[in-house]
Amino acid sequence: MAKPVPASLEREERLPSIGFLGLGTMGTAMARNLLKAGYDVTVWNRTTSKCDALVSEGAKRGVTPKQTAAACDITFAMLADPAGAVDVACGEDGAVKGLGQGKGYVDVSTVDGDTSKAICKAVRASGAEFLEAPVSGSKKPAEDGTLIFLTAGDKSLYDKAAPFFDVMGKSRFYLGEVGNGAAMKLVVNMIMGSMMASFSEGLTLGKKVGLDPATIVQVVGQGAIAAPMFALKGPSMIKGSYPPAFALKHQQKDIRLALAMAEDVALPTPVAASVNELYKRAQAAGLGDQDFSAIIEAFELDPKQSNH
Amino acid sequence: MAKPVPASLEREERLPSIGFLGLGTMGTAMARNLLKAGYDVTVWNRTTSKCDALVSEGAKRGVTPKQTAAACDITFAMLADPAGAVDVACGEDGAVKGLGQGKGYVDVSTVDGDTSKAICKAVRASGAEFLEAPVSGSKKPAEDGTLIFLTAGDKSLYDKAAPFFDVMGKSRFYLGEVGNGAAMKLVVNMIMGSMMASFSEGLTLGKKVGLDPATIVQVVGQGAIAAPMFALKGPSMIKGSYPPAFALKHQQKDIRLALAMAEDVALPTPVAASVNELYKRAQAAGLGDQDFSAIIEAFELDPKQSNH
Amino acid sequence: MAKPVPASLEREERLPSIGFLGLGTMGTAMARNLLKAGYDVTVWNRTTSKCDALVSEGAKRGVTPKQTAAACDITFAMLADPAGAVDVACGEDGAVKGLGQGKGYVDVSTVDGDTSKAICKAVRASGAEFLEAPVSGSKKPAEDGTLIFLTAGDKSLYDKAAPFFDVMGKSRFYLGEVGNGAAMKLVVNMIMGSMMASFSEGLTLGKKVGLDPATIVQVVGQGAIAAPMFALKGPSMIKGSYPPAFALKHQQKDIRLALAMAEDVALPTPVAASVNELYKRAQAAGLGDQDFSAIIEAFELDPKQSNH
Amino acid sequence: MAKPVPASLEREERLPSIGFLGLGTMGTAMARNLLKAGYDVTVWNRTTSKCDALVSEGAKRGVTPKQTAAACDITFAMLADPAGAVDVACGEDGAVKGLGQGKGYVDVSTVDGDTSKAICKAVRASGAEFLEAPVSGSKKPAEDGTLIFLTAGDKSLYDKAAPFFDVMGKSRFYLGEVGNGAAMKLVVNMIMGSMMASFSEGLTLGKKVGLDPATIVQVVGQGAIAAPMFALKGPSMIKGSYPPAFALKHQQKDIRLALAMAEDVALPTPVAASVNELYKRAQAAGLGDQDFSAIIEAFELDPKQSNH
């Protein structure tokens, strides 16, 4: 369900035009919410057929990132990985070539701090403003307009983009200089990975001592440690089913990056270090493409078939 | 705010009479809620002056645990530690001596499985039924009648005591044989201890890389890992304030007991083992009597003053 | 090969008479070395047939621990476990009943500090002196007379028993008050357990990245970290063979006891805590009765057979 | 003490000429041993004055790495870091420009696998053979000719260089393809770092329970876990003195690299991961430039001065 255009915007003479680069699952849902809210949206995707549905719903069709950025006030980019984000921004016919004074570029892809800083540099060199804005939340929150934006970069662009964030998400944070958005995401995902490992450890221990895991999930859901994640994933974990929402290998990668970040500031992080080894164990056992809740299997791995 | 007596009870000819042994902070609040709900409650406490307030509110005054148990249909006991629980149940003038066929004894104290089994044995030898029912929740939930009961033992007593649990708490679980209540509590507290350690690790890492800890608390509070505990304790942790609701030394003790339980079933629990060392470090640093959220200090302990 | 009686002893008019209680693998080898060195040795074992060989070699046959202790100046005891050690010392017809002023009792069994203190108390109450003297070393060093004695208790008994320790071992330490012998053994075994785990981790990592494990063992054997244990066990570990010299379950138990000792003094021991979980994993995989070097399997356990 | 030239070499008509690039503490000692053994040695160092002593002892003075490599059959390089190693091999006037068919280049610097592979590629492109040969051992073994060479690369060059390795060291290993030498060094240093952490943990625990740390060092030195490192560093560790032979920050770096290597092959390494956090803690406490045995301080760090 998309949210209505805020009253304050309705009073403006002209709504800013928005570009949207990258129409994967997330990008399509986000662009659609902007469109539903009444904005003037130009969409572009490398595989152009992915634009068809949105165009039929009222979006304009962008020719290249460059042309899209040139045609719009603010351009959003949602790419799958750092290489894609750099290419769409800085490549031949890239967005940067269409940017300039008075325009803004908001990268909502999840990339590392160094990639984000490189794109920022190129965007600012064109005279435009830049914001990194990785999102917390996956497909469903993207469709429901309940994402969380962890933004950093040019504050004035943040203020201008705020109404769009409010259409696509339920909350937004401005975190200061570029790189802080990526750092915040790693911190949150590090905590998430450790929580899932500890929850798995508790479920396994409870089961071994004769408790019903389903009851443990219920008890956990009543008290001070009740987290939506436990309620959401606990029931399927008990059945040994891990439909991938956030792949275990990606969770492990984020913990690894968080550990590297901690090394840089000489901070001991013994919990995450210990948890990381469990995700590695699960990955070595072939569970990398399952949901990260498959970490529970790491507590029950059986010995190799040998002749002891 | 106490809850009204359920309609089903009002139809009964005679409400069962209830004994309540042990009037500390928790016990007083629990007994008061039973009284407010209209039940016939007899209270006893070793230091008898602690009975005065409740007696003035309508409770009967018990003379000894034995006399109280003899006078009531179901007797609850809420003692501070295993030694107290055993003494009140099995000592001279202990409750067991007043119990017998048709009566029930519900121990809501938090004790270890062995203590619980010993009390169970004595109670059943008298002909009465037994239930262990440790609670999850502290002072405020006790007053608000929102405790969680983790019960195990005689199922028929559980059914009889259900209306009373519903007056004192917001949920109740029947977990099978005696010992399972204690086990469930250890599992939940083990997960809680690891979550708090991981949250502390993330807050410290974020702070070190330049993020605002208060913002981290906010971001965590928006997503899949939002747990009431983080929202409740995060703000004071950031200020370095740890008013004791659940003492760090007790949290460490519970993890130690959970690790011992895991040893008994040969289950590796590397997360809790790693976390335990952090609580030990915090305890060695003199933080044992602070709230367990003081674990965050374990990540920032400075070196001893030496002449390197 | 037994060592000759020291010159200083030969000058004495009468050699002290020695009792030896407990003739398992270790005890038999130790008693035999005392006998070979020319001492007057009385042996006792619960299963009396185990005395036959030594008696045929010149030992006297003891009737009971009580009678043996009564007949000898100094009595050694080498029992398999704490229960056996207490029974032989303090049971009916136990050694304590034959002890008294001027006699000494040396317990070379490996027991916990509390057991040792209990035996000490009973021995001293008889007027005799007591020494705990757990040994470091197994079957081969016992036969070769190269054990290490970690003694604690009455210093004058230590001085009297020194010549016997020198026959049975290659070195001896006097560590002060009773309990320190057990503590020293736990500290050393904790370090040993961690070293073996780390060595296993390195061997496995090397193998995974394409190095020859046999070469790793050789390289390790050349430098600053060359330890006899690595040279002795490395080659068989590589073959996946773990003939039990020191059972993995006993190593795990010693680490667990060391961790408990560390908890008592609030010392964080994160390495041993982490290592303990690996021994538990190996034990859960059915390797408890193998040599403790089977810990290497904990790094390569495969996932359970499931349908991912 | 240098070793004599092997008999087999004396029978050859012409001894191969040797180049030696890089005359730091290690390089000077190694080149001197080759010189003493009667070889024809040409030395070069960026700061040319460092060549003076060896030239006065009979060495020829090289002009550039290029000229030195051109003038010699086999050229050794001992540089301080990867950047130096690359520059001397591949820079302007670098050794590669003087190499060609029939010549050999042996890099005994400690560099990472990628650097080693890059130098290898350049050397082989010239037609010459390449060997990486990082050494285990520091100043004293370099002077005494007791280093350990962990070599990898062209086997025929290894065979040709063997007599020189035998002059400079006490053992040498051929490990196959380039990169394996670096990998072996990381594996060994990872084990070493964990052993030192565990030894420190044991010393601290022993001290806390009332044992004399000096006695623990002695006991450890008697048995299966006796390693030269413990005997060498234990006594000064007890005094809180850590004269840097191998800096703690370098030990931590090697563990970090080993952990990264383990990640690449998806191997869980929980011991090293746990140990790494301790070295980080010690480093955060300002001990990075001390000897790595200063890790013992990580177990005794005091809390920060606060107002709890």
mmCIF file of N, CA and C in Angstrom, chain A residues 187 190-192 194-195 267-272, chain B residues 192-208 213 216-217 220 225 229-230 233-234 236-238 241-242 248 251 275 278-279 282 287 291-300, chain D residues 281:
data_model
loop_
_atom_site.group_PDB
_atom_site.id
_atom_site.type_symbol
_atom_site.label_atom_id
_atom_site.label_comp_id
_atom_site.label_asym_id
_atom_site.label_seq_id
_atom_site.Cartn_x
_atom_site.Cartn_y
_atom_site.Cartn_z
ATOM 1 N N VAL A 187 27.166 -2.668 11.263
ATOM 2 C CA VAL A 187 26.977 -2.817 12.708
ATOM 3 C C VAL A 187 25.665 -3.553 12.989
ATOM 4 N N MET A 190 25.874 -7.152 11.912
ATOM 5 C CA MET A 190 26.721 -7.927 12.826
ATOM 6 C C MET A 190 25.911 -8.344 14.052
ATOM 7 N N ILE A 191 25.182 -7.418 14.633
ATOM 8 C CA ILE A 191 24.340 -7.756 15.793
ATOM 9 C C ILE A 191 23.302 -8.807 15.379
ATOM 10 N N MET A 192 22.706 -8.607 14.220
ATOM 11 C CA MET A 192 21.685 -9.549 13.747
ATOM 12 C C MET A 192 22.254 -10.957 13.600
ATOM 13 N N SER A 194 24.817 -12.290 15.135
ATOM 14 C CA SER A 194 25.105 -12.890 16.443
ATOM 15 C C SER A 194 23.811 -13.305 17.139
ATOM 16 N N MET A 195 22.769 -12.477 17.011
ATOM 17 C CA MET A 195 21.493 -12.824 17.639
ATOM 18 C C MET A 195 20.929 -14.117 17.064
ATOM 19 N N LEU A 267 39.418 -2.750 17.891
ATOM 20 C CA LEU A 267 38.415 -3.121 18.887
ATOM 21 C C LEU A 267 38.250 -4.637 18.944
ATOM 22 N N PRO A 268 38.441 -5.234 20.104
ATOM 23 C CA PRO A 268 38.146 -6.666 20.224
ATOM 24 C C PRO A 268 36.643 -6.909 20.077
ATOM 25 N N THR A 269 36.274 -7.857 19.241
ATOM 26 C CA THR A 269 34.866 -8.217 19.049
ATOM 27 C C THR A 269 34.726 -9.738 19.156
ATOM 28 N N PRO A 270 34.933 -10.258 20.364
ATOM 29 C CA PRO A 270 34.973 -11.714 20.532
ATOM 30 C C PRO A 270 33.674 -12.436 20.207
ATOM 31 N N VAL A 271 32.534 -11.785 20.410
ATOM 32 C CA VAL A 271 31.275 -12.466 20.115
ATOM 33 C C VAL A 271 31.149 -12.665 18.600
ATOM 34 N N ALA A 272 31.316 -11.588 17.846
ATOM 35 C CA ALA A 272 31.196 -11.697 16.390
ATOM 36 C C ALA A 272 32.265 -12.625 15.818
ATOM 37 N N MET B 192 19.397 -14.355 26.166
ATOM 38 C CA MET B 192 19.348 -12.948 26.567
ATOM 39 C C MET B 192 20.752 -12.408 26.853
ATOM 40 N N GLY B 193 21.554 -13.193 27.556
ATOM 41 C CA GLY B 193 22.908 -12.746 27.884
ATOM 42 C C GLY B 193 23.760 -12.554 26.639
ATOM 43 N N SER B 194 23.620 -13.453 25.668
ATOM 44 C CA SER B 194 24.394 -13.328 24.427
ATOM 45 C C SER B 194 23.911 -12.130 23.612
ATOM 46 N N MET B 195 22.598 -11.919 23.582
ATOM 47 C CA MET B 195 22.064 -10.777 22.845
ATOM 48 C C MET B 195 22.575 -9.466 23.412
ATOM 49 N N MET B 196 22.596 -9.385 24.739
ATOM 50 C CA MET B 196 23.060 -8.140 25.363
ATOM 51 C C MET B 196 24.552 -7.922 25.064
ATOM 52 N N ALA B 197 25.318 -8.998 25.056
ATOM 53 C CA ALA B 197 26.750 -8.872 24.753
ATOM 54 C C ALA B 197 26.948 -8.430 23.308
ATOM 55 N N SER B 198 26.181 -9.018 22.411
ATOM 56 C CA SER B 198 26.316 -8.669 21.000
ATOM 57 C C SER B 198 25.876 -7.232 20.740
ATOM 58 N N PHE B 199 24.794 -6.841 21.370
ATOM 59 C CA PHE B 199 24.298 -5.460 21.248
ATOM 60 C C PHE B 199 25.376 -4.489 21.740
ATOM 61 N N SER B 200 26.000 -4.827 22.863
ATOM 62 C CA SER B 200 27.065 -3.985 23.423
ATOM 63 C C SER B 200 28.257 -3.902 22.471
ATOM 64 N N GLU B 201 28.577 -5.029 21.879
ATOM 65 C CA GLU B 201 29.693 -5.084 20.923
ATOM 66 C C GLU B 201 29.407 -4.166 19.726
ATOM 67 N N GLY B 202 28.172 -4.231 19.239
ATOM 68 C CA GLY B 202 27.789 -3.400 18.103
ATOM 69 C C GLY B 202 27.781 -1.915 18.450
ATOM 70 N N LEU B 203 27.259 -1.584 19.629
ATOM 71 C CA LEU B 203 27.246 -0.180 20.047
ATOM 72 C C LEU B 203 28.677 0.359 20.144
ATOM 73 N N THR B 204 29.566 -0.463 20.708
ATOM 74 C CA THR B 204 30.950 -0.012 20.894
ATOM 75 C C THR B 204 31.651 0.135 19.557
ATOM 76 N N LEU B 205 31.434 -0.829 18.672
ATOM 77 C CA LEU B 205 32.051 -0.739 17.346
ATOM 78 C C LEU B 205 31.544 0.502 16.606
ATOM 79 N N GLY B 206 30.230 0.695 16.631
ATOM 80 C CA GLY B 206 29.657 1.852 15.951
ATOM 81 C C GLY B 206 30.263 3.151 16.464
ATOM 82 N N LYS B 207 30.351 3.248 17.777
ATOM 83 C CA LYS B 207 30.905 4.458 18.401
ATOM 84 C C LYS B 207 32.347 4.675 17.941
ATOM 85 N N LYS B 208 33.125 3.597 17.921
ATOM 86 C CA LYS B 208 34.544 3.696 17.539
ATOM 87 C C LYS B 208 34.724 4.155 16.097
ATOM 88 N N PRO B 213 25.903 6.443 19.025
ATOM 89 C CA PRO B 213 25.279 5.263 19.643
ATOM 90 C C PRO B 213 23.763 5.415 19.794
ATOM 91 N N ILE B 216 22.250 4.369 16.678
ATOM 92 C CA ILE B 216 22.282 2.906 16.520
ATOM 93 C C ILE B 216 21.102 2.283 17.267
ATOM 94 N N VAL B 217 20.872 2.746 18.492
ATOM 95 C CA VAL B 217 19.743 2.223 19.276
ATOM 96 C C VAL B 217 18.435 2.439 18.514
ATOM 97 N N VAL B 220 18.340 0.034 15.411
ATOM 98 C CA VAL B 220 18.062 -1.334 15.869
ATOM 99 C C VAL B 220 16.580 -1.468 16.232
ATOM 100 N N ILE B 225 15.481 -6.939 14.335
ATOM 101 C CA ILE B 225 16.110 -7.325 15.593
ATOM 102 C C ILE B 225 15.645 -6.466 16.764
ATOM 103 N N MET B 229 14.186 -5.187 25.215
ATOM 104 C CA MET B 229 15.368 -4.996 26.058
ATOM 105 C C MET B 229 16.310 -3.928 25.515
ATOM 106 N N PHE B 230 16.507 -3.905 24.199
ATOM 107 C CA PHE B 230 17.423 -2.919 23.613
ATOM 108 C C PHE B 230 16.866 -1.503 23.786
ATOM 109 N N LYS B 233 17.071 -0.582 27.679
ATOM 110 C CA LYS B 233 18.368 -0.390 28.338
ATOM 111 C C LYS B 233 19.371 0.407 27.499
ATOM 112 N N GLY B 234 19.186 0.429 26.172
ATOM 113 C CA GLY B 234 20.148 1.116 25.312
ATOM 114 C C GLY B 234 20.458 2.546 25.755
ATOM 115 N N SER B 236 20.307 4.135 28.600
ATOM 116 C CA SER B 236 21.116 4.302 29.811
ATOM 117 C C SER B 236 22.513 3.713 29.615
ATOM 118 N N MET B 237 22.626 2.643 28.833
ATOM 119 C CA MET B 237 23.945 2.071 28.556
ATOM 120 C C MET B 237 24.855 3.116 27.903
ATOM 121 N N ILE B 238 24.283 3.890 27.004
ATOM 122 C CA ILE B 238 25.059 4.913 26.305
ATOM 123 C C ILE B 238 25.623 5.935 27.275
ATOM 124 N N SER B 241 25.287 4.195 32.484
ATOM 125 C CA SER B 241 24.497 4.007 33.702
ATOM 126 C C SER B 241 23.794 2.655 33.638
ATOM 127 N N TYR B 242 23.916 1.878 34.719
ATOM 128 C CA TYR B 242 23.392 0.511 34.710
ATOM 129 C C TYR B 242 22.622 0.230 35.994
ATOM 130 N N LEU B 248 24.421 -8.279 36.908
ATOM 131 C CA LEU B 248 25.378 -8.912 36.005
ATOM 132 C C LEU B 248 25.881 -10.240 36.564
ATOM 133 N N GLN B 251 23.302 -12.829 35.846
ATOM 134 C CA GLN B 251 23.305 -13.200 34.429
ATOM 135 C C GLN B 251 24.481 -14.151 34.157
ATOM 136 N N VAL B 275 30.706 -15.540 25.264
ATOM 137 C CA VAL B 275 30.011 -14.472 25.990
ATOM 138 C C VAL B 275 30.280 -14.582 27.493
ATOM 139 N N LEU B 278 33.225 -12.783 28.684
ATOM 140 C CA LEU B 278 33.050 -11.331 28.773
ATOM 141 C C LEU B 278 32.353 -10.929 30.074
ATOM 142 N N TYR B 279 31.337 -11.711 30.466
ATOM 143 C CA TYR B 279 30.684 -11.400 31.741
ATOM 144 C C TYR B 279 31.673 -11.596 32.893
ATOM 145 N N ALA B 282 33.847 -8.562 32.996
ATOM 146 C CA ALA B 282 33.128 -7.431 33.600
ATOM 147 C C ALA B 282 33.035 -7.609 35.113
ATOM 148 N N LEU B 287 31.982 -5.059 38.248
ATOM 149 C CA LEU B 287 30.658 -4.658 37.774
ATOM 150 C C LEU B 287 29.562 -5.672 38.098
ATOM 151 N N ASP B 291 23.628 -3.606 36.689
ATOM 152 C CA ASP B 291 22.745 -4.317 35.768
ATOM 153 C C ASP B 291 23.600 -5.079 34.743
ATOM 154 N N PHE B 292 23.055 -6.160 34.225
ATOM 155 C CA PHE B 292 23.855 -6.976 33.294
ATOM 156 C C PHE B 292 24.198 -6.228 32.007
ATOM 157 N N SER B 293 23.504 -5.114 31.751
ATOM 158 C CA SER B 293 23.838 -4.318 30.570
ATOM 159 C C SER B 293 25.209 -3.652 30.711
ATOM 160 N N ALA B 294 25.785 -3.689 31.918
ATOM 161 C CA ALA B 294 27.140 -3.162 32.129
ATOM 162 C C ALA B 294 28.180 -4.000 31.390
ATOM 163 N N ILE B 295 27.758 -5.092 30.794
ATOM 164 C CA ILE B 295 28.664 -5.911 29.976
ATOM 165 C C ILE B 295 29.322 -5.045 28.901
ATOM 166 N N ILE B 296 28.682 -3.965 28.528
ATOM 167 C CA ILE B 296 29.265 -3.097 27.501
ATOM 168 C C ILE B 296 30.639 -2.578 27.926
ATOM 169 N N GLU B 297 30.846 -2.456 29.228
ATOM 170 C CA GLU B 297 32.148 -1.988 29.717
ATOM 171 C C GLU B 297 33.263 -2.981 29.400
ATOM 172 N N ALA B 298 32.908 -4.263 29.264
ATOM 173 C CA ALA B 298 33.931 -5.291 29.004
ATOM 174 C C ALA B 298 34.627 -5.064 27.671
ATOM 175 N N PHE B 299 33.987 -4.313 26.782
ATOM 176 C CA PHE B 299 34.592 -4.070 25.470
ATOM 177 C C PHE B 299 35.558 -2.895 25.494
ATOM 178 N N GLU B 300 35.515 -2.139 26.593
ATOM 179 C CA GLU B 300 36.324 -0.925 26.618
ATOM 180 C C GLU B 300 37.289 -0.861 27.796
ATOM 181 N N ARG D 281 43.150 -6.869 21.639
ATOM 182 C CA ARG D 281 42.965 -6.208 22.931
ATOM 183 C C ARG D 281 44.310 -5.687 23.452
#
